[in-house]
Coordinates of C-alpha atoms and ligand atoms in Angstrom, one line a residue:
X1 CA -13.5 22.5 4.0
X2 CA -10.3 23.0 2.0
X3 CA -9.3 19.8 0.1
X4 CA -5.7 19.0 -0.7
X5 CA -5.0 16.2 -3.2
X6 CA -1.5 14.7 -3.6
X7 CA 0.1 11.4 -4.6
X8 CA 1.7 11.1 -1.2
X9 CA 1.0 12.8 2.1
X10 CA 3.8 12.6 4.6
X11 CA 2.6 13.5 8.1
X12 CA 5.3 14.7 10.5
X13 CA 8.5 16.4 9.4
X14 CA 11.2 14.9 11.6
X15 CA 14.2 13.0 10.2
X16 CA 11.9 10.2 8.9
X17 CA 9.4 12.7 7.4
X18 CA 12.0 14.9 5.7
X19 CA 13.7 11.8 4.1
X20 CA 10.3 10.2 3.1
X21 CA 9.1 13.4 1.5
X22 CA 12.3 14.1 -0.4
X23 CA 12.7 10.5 -1.6
X24 CA 9.1 10.2 -2.8
X25 CA 9.4 13.5 -4.6
X26 CA 12.8 12.6 -6.2
X27 CA 11.2 9.5 -7.6
X28 CA 8.4 11.4 -9.2
X29 CA 5.5 11.6 -6.7
X30 CA 3.6 14.8 -5.9
X31 CA 4.2 15.2 -2.2
X32 CA 2.7 17.2 0.7
X33 CA 4.7 17.3 4.0
X34 CA 2.6 18.3 7.0
X35 CA 4.1 19.5 10.3
X36 CA 2.5 20.7 13.5
X37 CA 5.3 23.1 14.5
X38 CA 6.7 26.1 12.7
X39 CA 9.9 24.3 11.7
X40 CA 10.8 21.0 10.1
X41 CA 13.4 18.7 11.6
X42 CA 11.6 17.2 14.6
X43 CA 14.0 16.2 17.4
X44 CA 17.0 17.4 15.4
X45 CA 15.8 21.1 15.4
X46 CA 12.8 21.8 17.6
X47 CA 14.0 19.0 20.0
X48 CA 17.4 20.8 20.3
X49 CA 19.7 17.8 19.8
X50 CA 23.2 18.2 18.4
X51 CA 24.7 14.7 18.0
X52 CA 24.0 12.0 15.4
X53 CA 24.0 8.7 17.3
X54 CA 24.9 5.6 15.2
X55 CA 24.8 5.5 11.5
X56 CA 23.0 4.2 8.4
X57 CA 23.5 3.9 4.7
X58 CA 21.2 6.8 3.7
X59 CA 22.1 9.1 0.8
X60 CA 20.0 11.9 2.3
X61 CA 21.6 11.5 5.7
X62 CA 25.1 11.5 4.2
X63 CA 24.3 14.7 2.2
X64 CA 23.2 16.4 5.5
X65 CA 26.3 15.1 7.3
X66 CA 28.7 16.3 4.6
X67 CA 27.3 19.8 4.9
X68 CA 26.8 20.2 8.6
X69 CA 28.7 17.8 10.8
X70 CA 32.1 17.6 12.5
X71 CA 33.5 14.6 14.1
X72 CA 34.9 15.7 17.5
X73 CA 37.9 14.1 19.3
X74 CA 35.4 12.1 21.4
X75 CA 34.3 10.4 18.1
X76 CA 30.8 12.1 18.4
X77 CA 29.4 13.5 15.2
X78 CA 28.1 17.0 16.1
X79 CA 25.9 19.5 14.3
X80 CA 24.3 22.8 15.1
X81 CA 20.5 22.8 14.9
X82 CA 20.4 26.4 13.5
X83 CA 22.5 25.2 10.6
X84 CA 20.2 22.3 9.9
X85 CA 17.1 24.4 9.7
X86 CA 17.8 26.4 6.5
X87 CA 19.5 23.3 5.0
X88 CA 16.4 21.2 5.4
X89 CA 14.3 24.0 3.9
X90 CA 16.6 24.2 0.9
X91 CA 16.6 20.4 0.4
X92 CA 12.8 20.3 0.5
X93 CA 12.4 23.3 -1.9
X94 CA 15.0 21.9 -4.3
X95 CA 13.3 18.5 -4.4
X96 CA 9.9 20.2 -5.0
X97 CA 8.2 19.0 -1.9
X98 CA 5.2 21.1 -0.8
X99 CA 5.3 21.7 2.9
X100 CA 2.5 22.9 5.2
X101 CA 3.7 24.0 8.7
X102 CA 1.6 24.9 11.8
X103 CA -0.8 22.1 10.8
X104 CA -1.7 19.2 13.1
X105 CA -3.2 15.9 12.0
X106 CA -6.4 15.4 13.9
X107 CA -8.4 12.7 12.2
X108 CA -8.4 9.9 9.7
X109 CA -11.3 8.5 7.7
X110 CA -10.9 4.8 6.9
X111 CA -13.2 2.6 4.7
X112 CA -12.6 -1.1 4.3
X113 CA -9.0 -0.8 5.3
X114 CA -8.3 2.2 3.0
X115 CA -7.6 5.7 4.2
X116 CA -10.0 8.0 2.3
X117 CA -8.6 11.2 3.9
X118 CA -6.7 12.7 6.7
X119 CA -8.1 15.7 8.5
X120 CA -5.7 18.4 9.7
X121 CA -6.2 21.6 11.6
X122 CA -4.5 25.0 11.4
X123 CA -5.2 28.7 11.7
X124 CA -7.2 28.5 8.4
X125 CA -9.5 25.9 9.9
X126 CA -9.9 22.2 9.0
X127 CA -8.4 20.7 5.9
X128 CA -9.0 17.4 4.3
X129 CA -5.9 15.8 2.8
X130 CA -6.4 13.1 0.1
X131 CA -3.6 11.0 -1.2
X132 CA -2.9 7.8 -2.9
X133 CA -0.6 6.8 0.0
X134 CA 0.0 8.2 3.4
X135 CA 3.3 7.9 5.3
X136 CA 3.1 8.3 9.1
X137 CA 6.2 10.0 10.4
X138 CA 4.7 11.6 13.5
X139 CA 7.0 9.8 15.9
X140 CA 4.0 8.7 18.0
X141 CA 2.2 7.3 15.0
X142 CA -0.8 9.6 15.3
X143 CA -2.2 8.6 11.8
X144 CA -1.9 4.8 12.4
X145 CA -3.5 5.3 15.8
X146 CA -6.4 7.3 14.4
X147 CA -6.7 4.6 11.7
X148 CA -7.1 1.9 14.4
X149 CA -3.8 0.0 13.8
X150 CA -3.0 -2.1 16.9
X151 CA 0.1 -1.0 18.9
X152 CA 2.2 -1.7 22.0
X153 CA 3.9 0.8 24.2
X154 CA 6.9 0.5 26.6
X155 CA 8.4 -2.7 28.0
X156 CA 6.4 -5.6 29.4
X157 CA 5.3 -3.6 32.5
X158 CA 4.2 -0.7 30.2
X159 CA 6.9 1.7 31.4
X160 CA 8.6 3.7 28.7
X161 CA 12.0 5.5 28.6
X162 CA 12.1 8.9 30.4
X163 CA 11.1 12.2 28.8
X164 CA 13.7 15.0 28.5
X165 CA 13.8 18.7 27.8
X166 CA 17.1 19.3 26.1
X167 CA 18.8 22.7 26.7
X168 CA 21.8 24.7 25.6
X169 CA 24.3 26.1 28.1
X170 CA 26.3 29.3 27.4
X171 CA 29.2 30.8 29.2
X172 CA 31.2 27.5 29.1
X173 CA 34.9 27.7 29.2
X174 CA 35.7 25.5 26.2
X175 CA 39.4 25.1 27.1
X176 CA 38.5 23.4 30.5
X177 CA 35.0 22.1 30.1
X178 CA 34.3 18.4 30.6
X179 CA 31.9 16.4 28.6
X180 CA 30.2 13.0 28.9
X181 CA 32.3 9.8 28.8
X182 CA 35.6 11.6 28.3
X183 CA 35.8 13.2 31.7
X184 CA 32.8 12.5 34.0
X185 CA 34.7 10.7 36.7
X186 CA 33.5 8.8 39.8
X187 CA 34.2 11.8 42.0
X188 CA 31.8 13.9 40.0
X189 CA 29.2 11.1 39.9
X190 CA 29.5 10.8 43.7
X191 CA 29.0 14.6 44.0
X192 CA 25.8 14.2 42.0
X193 CA 24.6 11.5 44.5
X194 CA 25.3 13.9 47.3
X195 CA 23.1 16.6 45.7
X196 CA 20.3 14.0 45.2
X197 CA 20.5 12.9 48.8
X198 CA 20.4 16.5 50.0
X199 CA 17.4 17.3 47.8
X200 CA 19.4 19.9 45.9
X201 CA 18.8 18.0 42.7
X202 CA 15.4 16.3 42.3
X203 CA 15.3 12.6 41.4
X204 CA 15.2 11.2 38.6
X205 CA 17.8 13.7 37.4
X206 CA 21.2 12.1 38.0
X207 CA 22.9 11.3 34.8
X208 CA 25.6 13.8 33.8
X209 CA 25.2 14.2 30.1
X210 CA 27.0 17.2 28.7
X211 CA 27.8 17.4 25.0
X212 CA 30.4 19.4 23.2
X213 CA 29.1 21.7 20.4
X214 CA 30.1 23.5 17.3
X215 CA 29.0 26.8 18.8
X216 CA 31.7 28.6 20.8
X217 CA 31.4 28.4 24.7
X218 CA 28.3 26.4 24.4
X219 CA 27.5 22.8 25.7
X220 CA 24.2 20.9 25.1
X221 CA 22.7 19.3 28.1
X222 CA 20.6 16.1 28.2
X223 CA 20.1 15.9 32.0
X224 CA 16.5 16.7 32.7
X225 CA 14.5 13.5 33.3
X226 CA 10.9 12.7 33.9
X227 CA 9.6 9.2 34.4
X228 CA 6.2 7.5 34.3
X229 CA 5.0 9.7 31.4
X230 CA 2.7 8.4 28.6
X231 CA 4.1 10.6 25.7
X232 CA 0.7 10.4 23.9
X233 CA -1.3 11.9 26.9
X234 CA -1.4 15.7 26.9
X235 CA -2.0 15.9 30.7
X236 CA 1.1 13.8 31.4
X237 CA 3.1 15.7 28.8
X238 CA 2.2 18.9 30.6
X239 CA 3.4 17.5 33.9
X240 CA 6.6 16.4 32.1
X241 CA 7.2 19.9 30.7
X242 CA 6.6 21.5 34.1
X243 CA 8.9 19.1 36.0
X244 CA 11.7 19.1 33.4
X245 CA 11.8 22.9 33.1
X246 CA 11.9 23.3 36.9
X247 CA 14.9 21.0 37.0
X248 CA 17.0 23.2 34.7
X249 CA 18.0 25.9 37.2
X250 CA 19.0 23.2 39.7
X251 CA 21.1 21.5 37.1
X252 CA 22.7 24.8 36.3
X253 CA 23.5 25.4 40.0
X254 CA 25.1 22.0 40.2
X255 CA 27.2 22.6 37.1
X256 CA 28.3 26.1 38.3
X257 CA 29.3 24.8 41.7
X258 CA 30.9 21.5 40.9
X259 CA 31.9 21.1 37.3
X260 CA 35.1 22.3 35.8
X261 CA 34.6 24.8 33.0
X262 CA 31.0 25.5 33.9
X263 CA 31.6 28.0 36.8
X264 CA 29.9 30.9 34.9
X265 CA 27.5 28.9 32.8
X266 CA 23.8 29.9 32.1
X267 CA 20.9 28.2 30.4
X268 CA 20.4 30.0 27.1
X269 CA 17.7 28.1 25.3
X270 CA 15.7 24.9 25.6
X271 CA 13.8 22.6 23.3
X272 CA 10.3 23.7 22.1
X273 CA 8.8 20.6 23.7
X274 CA 9.8 17.7 26.0
X275 CA 11.4 15.0 23.9
X276 CA 9.6 11.6 24.0
X277 CA 12.0 8.8 23.4
X278 CA 9.4 6.0 23.2
X279 CA 5.6 5.8 22.7
X280 CA 3.5 3.7 20.3
X281 CA 5.1 0.9 18.3
X282 CA 2.6 -0.4 15.7
X283 CA 2.0 -4.0 14.6
X284 CA 3.3 -4.5 11.1
X285 CA 3.9 -7.3 8.7
X286 CA 7.1 -8.1 10.7
X287 CA 8.3 -7.1 14.2
X288 CA 12.0 -6.3 14.5
X289 CA 13.6 -8.2 17.5
X290 CA 16.8 -7.7 19.4
X291 CA 18.2 -10.9 18.0
X292 CA 17.8 -9.6 14.5
X293 CA 19.9 -6.6 15.5
X294 CA 22.3 -8.6 17.7
X295 CA 22.8 -11.1 14.8
X296 CA 23.3 -8.3 12.3
X297 CA 20.7 -10.0 10.2
X298 CA 20.4 -9.2 6.5
X299 CA 16.8 -9.6 5.4
X300 CA 16.2 -10.2 1.7
X301 CA 13.4 -7.6 1.7
X302 CA 15.3 -4.8 3.5
X303 CA 14.3 -1.2 3.1
X304 CA 17.0 0.0 5.5
X305 CA 20.6 -1.3 5.4
X306 CA 23.8 -0.4 7.2
X307 CA 21.9 0.5 10.4
X308 CA 24.2 0.8 13.3
X309 CA 23.6 1.7 16.9
X310 CA 23.9 0.0 20.3
X311 CA 20.8 -0.9 22.4
X312 CA 20.4 2.2 24.6
X313 CA 17.5 2.2 27.0
X314 CA 17.4 5.2 29.4
X315 CA 16.1 3.5 32.5
X316 CA 12.3 3.8 32.7
X317 CA 12.6 3.6 36.6
X318 CA 14.8 6.6 36.6
X319 CA 17.7 4.9 38.5
X320 CA 21.0 6.7 37.9
X321 CA 22.5 3.5 36.4
X322 CA 21.5 4.0 32.9
X323 CA 22.0 1.3 30.2
X324 CA 22.8 4.0 27.7
X325 CA 25.9 4.8 29.7
X326 CA 27.1 1.3 29.2
X327 CA 25.6 0.5 25.8
X328 CA 25.0 -3.1 24.9
X329 CA 26.8 -3.6 21.7
X330 CA 25.0 -5.1 18.7
X331 CA 26.6 -7.6 16.3
X332 CA 27.4 -5.1 13.6
X333 CA 25.3 -3.2 11.0
X334 CA 21.9 -4.6 10.4
X335 CA 18.9 -4.2 8.0
X336 CA 15.2 -3.5 8.7
X337 CA 12.7 -5.4 6.5
X338 CA 9.8 -4.1 4.5
X339 CA 7.2 -5.6 6.9
X340 CA 8.3 -3.3 9.8
X341 CA 6.9 -0.4 7.7
X342 CA 3.6 -1.9 6.7
X343 CA 1.0 -1.5 9.4
X344 CA -1.6 -4.3 9.7
X345 CA -5.1 -3.6 8.4
X346 CA -4.5 -0.4 6.4
X347 CA -3.6 -0.8 2.7
X348 CA -2.4 2.7 1.8
X349 CA -0.5 3.7 5.0
X350 CA 3.2 3.2 5.6
X351 CA 5.2 3.9 8.8
X352 CA 8.6 5.5 9.1
X353 CA 10.6 6.6 12.2
X354 CA 10.4 5.5 15.8
X355 CA 6.8 4.2 15.5
X356 CA 7.6 1.3 13.2
X357 CA 7.0 -2.3 14.1
X358 CA 9.7 -3.5 16.5
X359 CA 9.9 -4.6 20.2
X360 CA 10.9 -2.3 23.1
X361 CA 14.5 -3.3 23.2
X362 CA 15.0 -3.3 19.4
X363 CA 13.4 0.1 19.4
X364 CA 16.2 1.4 21.7
X365 CA 18.6 0.8 18.8
X366 CA 16.7 1.8 15.7
X367 CA 15.1 5.0 17.1
X368 CA 18.2 7.2 16.5
X369 CA 18.1 9.9 13.9
X370 CA 20.5 8.4 11.3
X371 CA 18.4 5.3 11.1
X372 CA 15.2 7.2 11.0
X373 CA 16.5 9.1 7.9
X374 CA 17.3 5.8 6.3
X375 CA 13.7 4.6 7.1
X376 CA 12.3 7.6 5.4
X377 CA 14.5 7.1 2.3
X378 CA 13.4 3.4 2.0
X379 CA 9.7 4.1 2.6
X380 CA 9.5 7.3 0.5
X381 CA 11.2 5.5 -2.4
X382 CA 9.0 2.4 -2.2
X383 CA 5.8 4.5 -2.1
X384 CA 6.8 6.5 -5.2
X385 CA 7.8 3.2 -6.9
X386 CA 4.4 1.7 -6.1
X387 CA 2.6 4.7 -7.4
X388 CA 4.6 4.8 -10.6
X389 CA 4.0 1.0 -11.2
X390 CA 0.3 1.1 -10.3
X391 CA 0.9 -1.1 -7.2
X392 CA -0.2 -0.9 -3.6
X393 CA 2.6 0.3 -1.4
X394 CA 1.9 -2.2 1.3
X395 CA 1.6 -5.1 -1.1
X396 CA 5.0 -5.1 -2.9
X397 CA 6.5 -8.4 -4.0
X398 CA 10.1 -9.3 -3.2
X399 CA 11.0 -8.5 -6.8
X400 CA 9.5 -5.0 -6.4
X401 CA 11.5 -4.5 -3.2
X402 CA 14.7 -5.6 -4.9
X403 CA 14.0 -2.9 -7.5
X404 CA 13.5 -0.3 -4.7
X405 CA 16.8 -1.5 -3.1
X406 CA 18.5 -0.8 -6.4
X407 CA 17.1 2.8 -6.3
X408 CA 18.4 3.5 -2.8
X409 CA 21.7 1.7 -2.9
Ligands
LIG501 C1 15.4 13.4 24.7 C2 15.9 12.7 23.4 C3 17.2 12.7 23.2 C4 17.7 12.0 22.0 N1 19.0 12.0 21.7 C5 19.4 11.6 20.5 C6 20.7 11.9 20.0 O1 21.5 12.5 20.7 N2 21.0 11.5 18.7 C7 20.2 10.7 18.0 O2 20.5 10.4 16.8 N3 18.9 10.4 18.4 C8 18.5 10.9 19.6 N4 17.2 10.7 20.0 C9 16.3 9.8 19.2 C10 15.7 10.6 18.0 O3 15.8 12.0 18.2 C11 14.3 10.2 17.7 O4 14.0 8.9 17.9 C12 14.1 10.6 16.2 O5 14.1 12.0 16.0 C13 12.7 10.0 15.7 O6 12.5 10.5 14.4 P1 11.1 10.6 13.8 O7 11.2 11.3 12.5 O8 10.4 9.3 13.9 O9 10.3 11.6 14.9 P2 10.5 13.1 15.4 O10 11.9 13.5 15.3 O11 9.9 13.1 16.7 O12 9.6 13.9 14.4 C14 8.2 13.8 14.3 C15 7.6 15.0 13.8 O13 6.2 14.9 13.6 C16 5.5 16.0 14.1 N5 4.2 15.6 14.5 C17 3.9 14.8 15.6 N6 2.6 14.7 15.7 C18 2.0 15.3 14.6 C19 0.7 15.6 14.2 N7 -0.3 15.0 14.8 N8 0.5 16.3 13.1 C20 1.5 16.9 12.4 N9 2.8 16.7 12.8 C21 3.1 16.0 13.9 C22 6.4 16.5 15.2 O14 6.2 17.9 15.5 C23 7.8 16.2 14.7 O15 8.4 17.3 13.9 C24 16.7 11.3 21.2 C25 15.4 11.4 21.5 C26 14.9 12.1 22.6 C27 13.4 12.1 22.8

């Protein structure tokens, strides 16, 4: 079996993984970044999103924003995924990160609370990845799961937020098209209810979420919706893919018939996979709570600062009333402490991205991409710092963390 040996192995190349890998490398570690699809970026590219929700104080995120993003009259910060793709590649290459695509993590070997190796599979067969420290950025926390870290999923009844296939709509008349919030009025919402009642649109579709784009005559659509899906179960994910993709022509029909500016619209592309908003949240040294966010709490041992987003739970029951439409405001920018990134029971594993230690409602705020980039930056830097100073990444002192803060501020 091929053996790969690095200082740091970052598993998963979404916003958290890209920022973790670049940060660890910029601070001197030899880094391997592993990704199961043929493209880095996670939800920002293969997931076909085009809006940064919220904000954070992350140098890497700010660098990306300055090169790709336009603030629209709605206030939304919009990017084009096709522009992000080559930019991410350039940033990874410039930093000197070694990246392995088309490679899925399948196993973890743990001895006495230490990961000895991670097994990954690709067309060349099985590979064994050995690193001083591993950073789990797989979104679902596949590495932490395989290493036996305890986790929770969903709210108290176990239900999670819906799963969505994002898609792009072409043939939109930019001069007349309406978008979410700005123009989706009660009349149009009532029309959607009529379509649902008549069975022309299948429940739980119902929200009208259309987003303006940087590409001419194109809108992004976040309207497919599948509920009751465990995003870590391939059978249920298959059901979600089938249901969501069958919803697309019906949504297009609704838009063509009823929505100004969409009379001649067509679906032109869709995400590589159904996007999972919420799955495993691992138990860490600290669990972030809604009151930490509501109170805009500043932890002494923060690894993320300037995090900013409302609580936005897309209704797990699929009802049309959707909290994310009426976001519950937080108390201002907040921090995320070191303990949220250190999974219990495994010494050389750190978490970054939506799988960190937090509760269901807190997760609905910190899961957005700008905050996931900041998590990667904080975690990648602290891991490189630990290696450089012969320390264990999950056992840093407050003094160490203050040193890390000075590196990322
Ligand atoms: C439908 C939907 C709409 C959203 N809308 C927005 C929005 O408009 N704006 C916003 O800011 N946020 C939005 N979010 C939230 C945000 O996109 C995610 O929470 C965020 O991308 C999480 O970042 P991450 O790096 O943790 O995970 P991801 O972006 O999911 O990246 C994880 C990466 O790990 C890879 N991976 C997974 N398992 C393995 C494995 N076993 N081996 C190797 N690689 C693996 C995946 O392929 C992926 O590239 C949305 C989320 C969803 C699902």
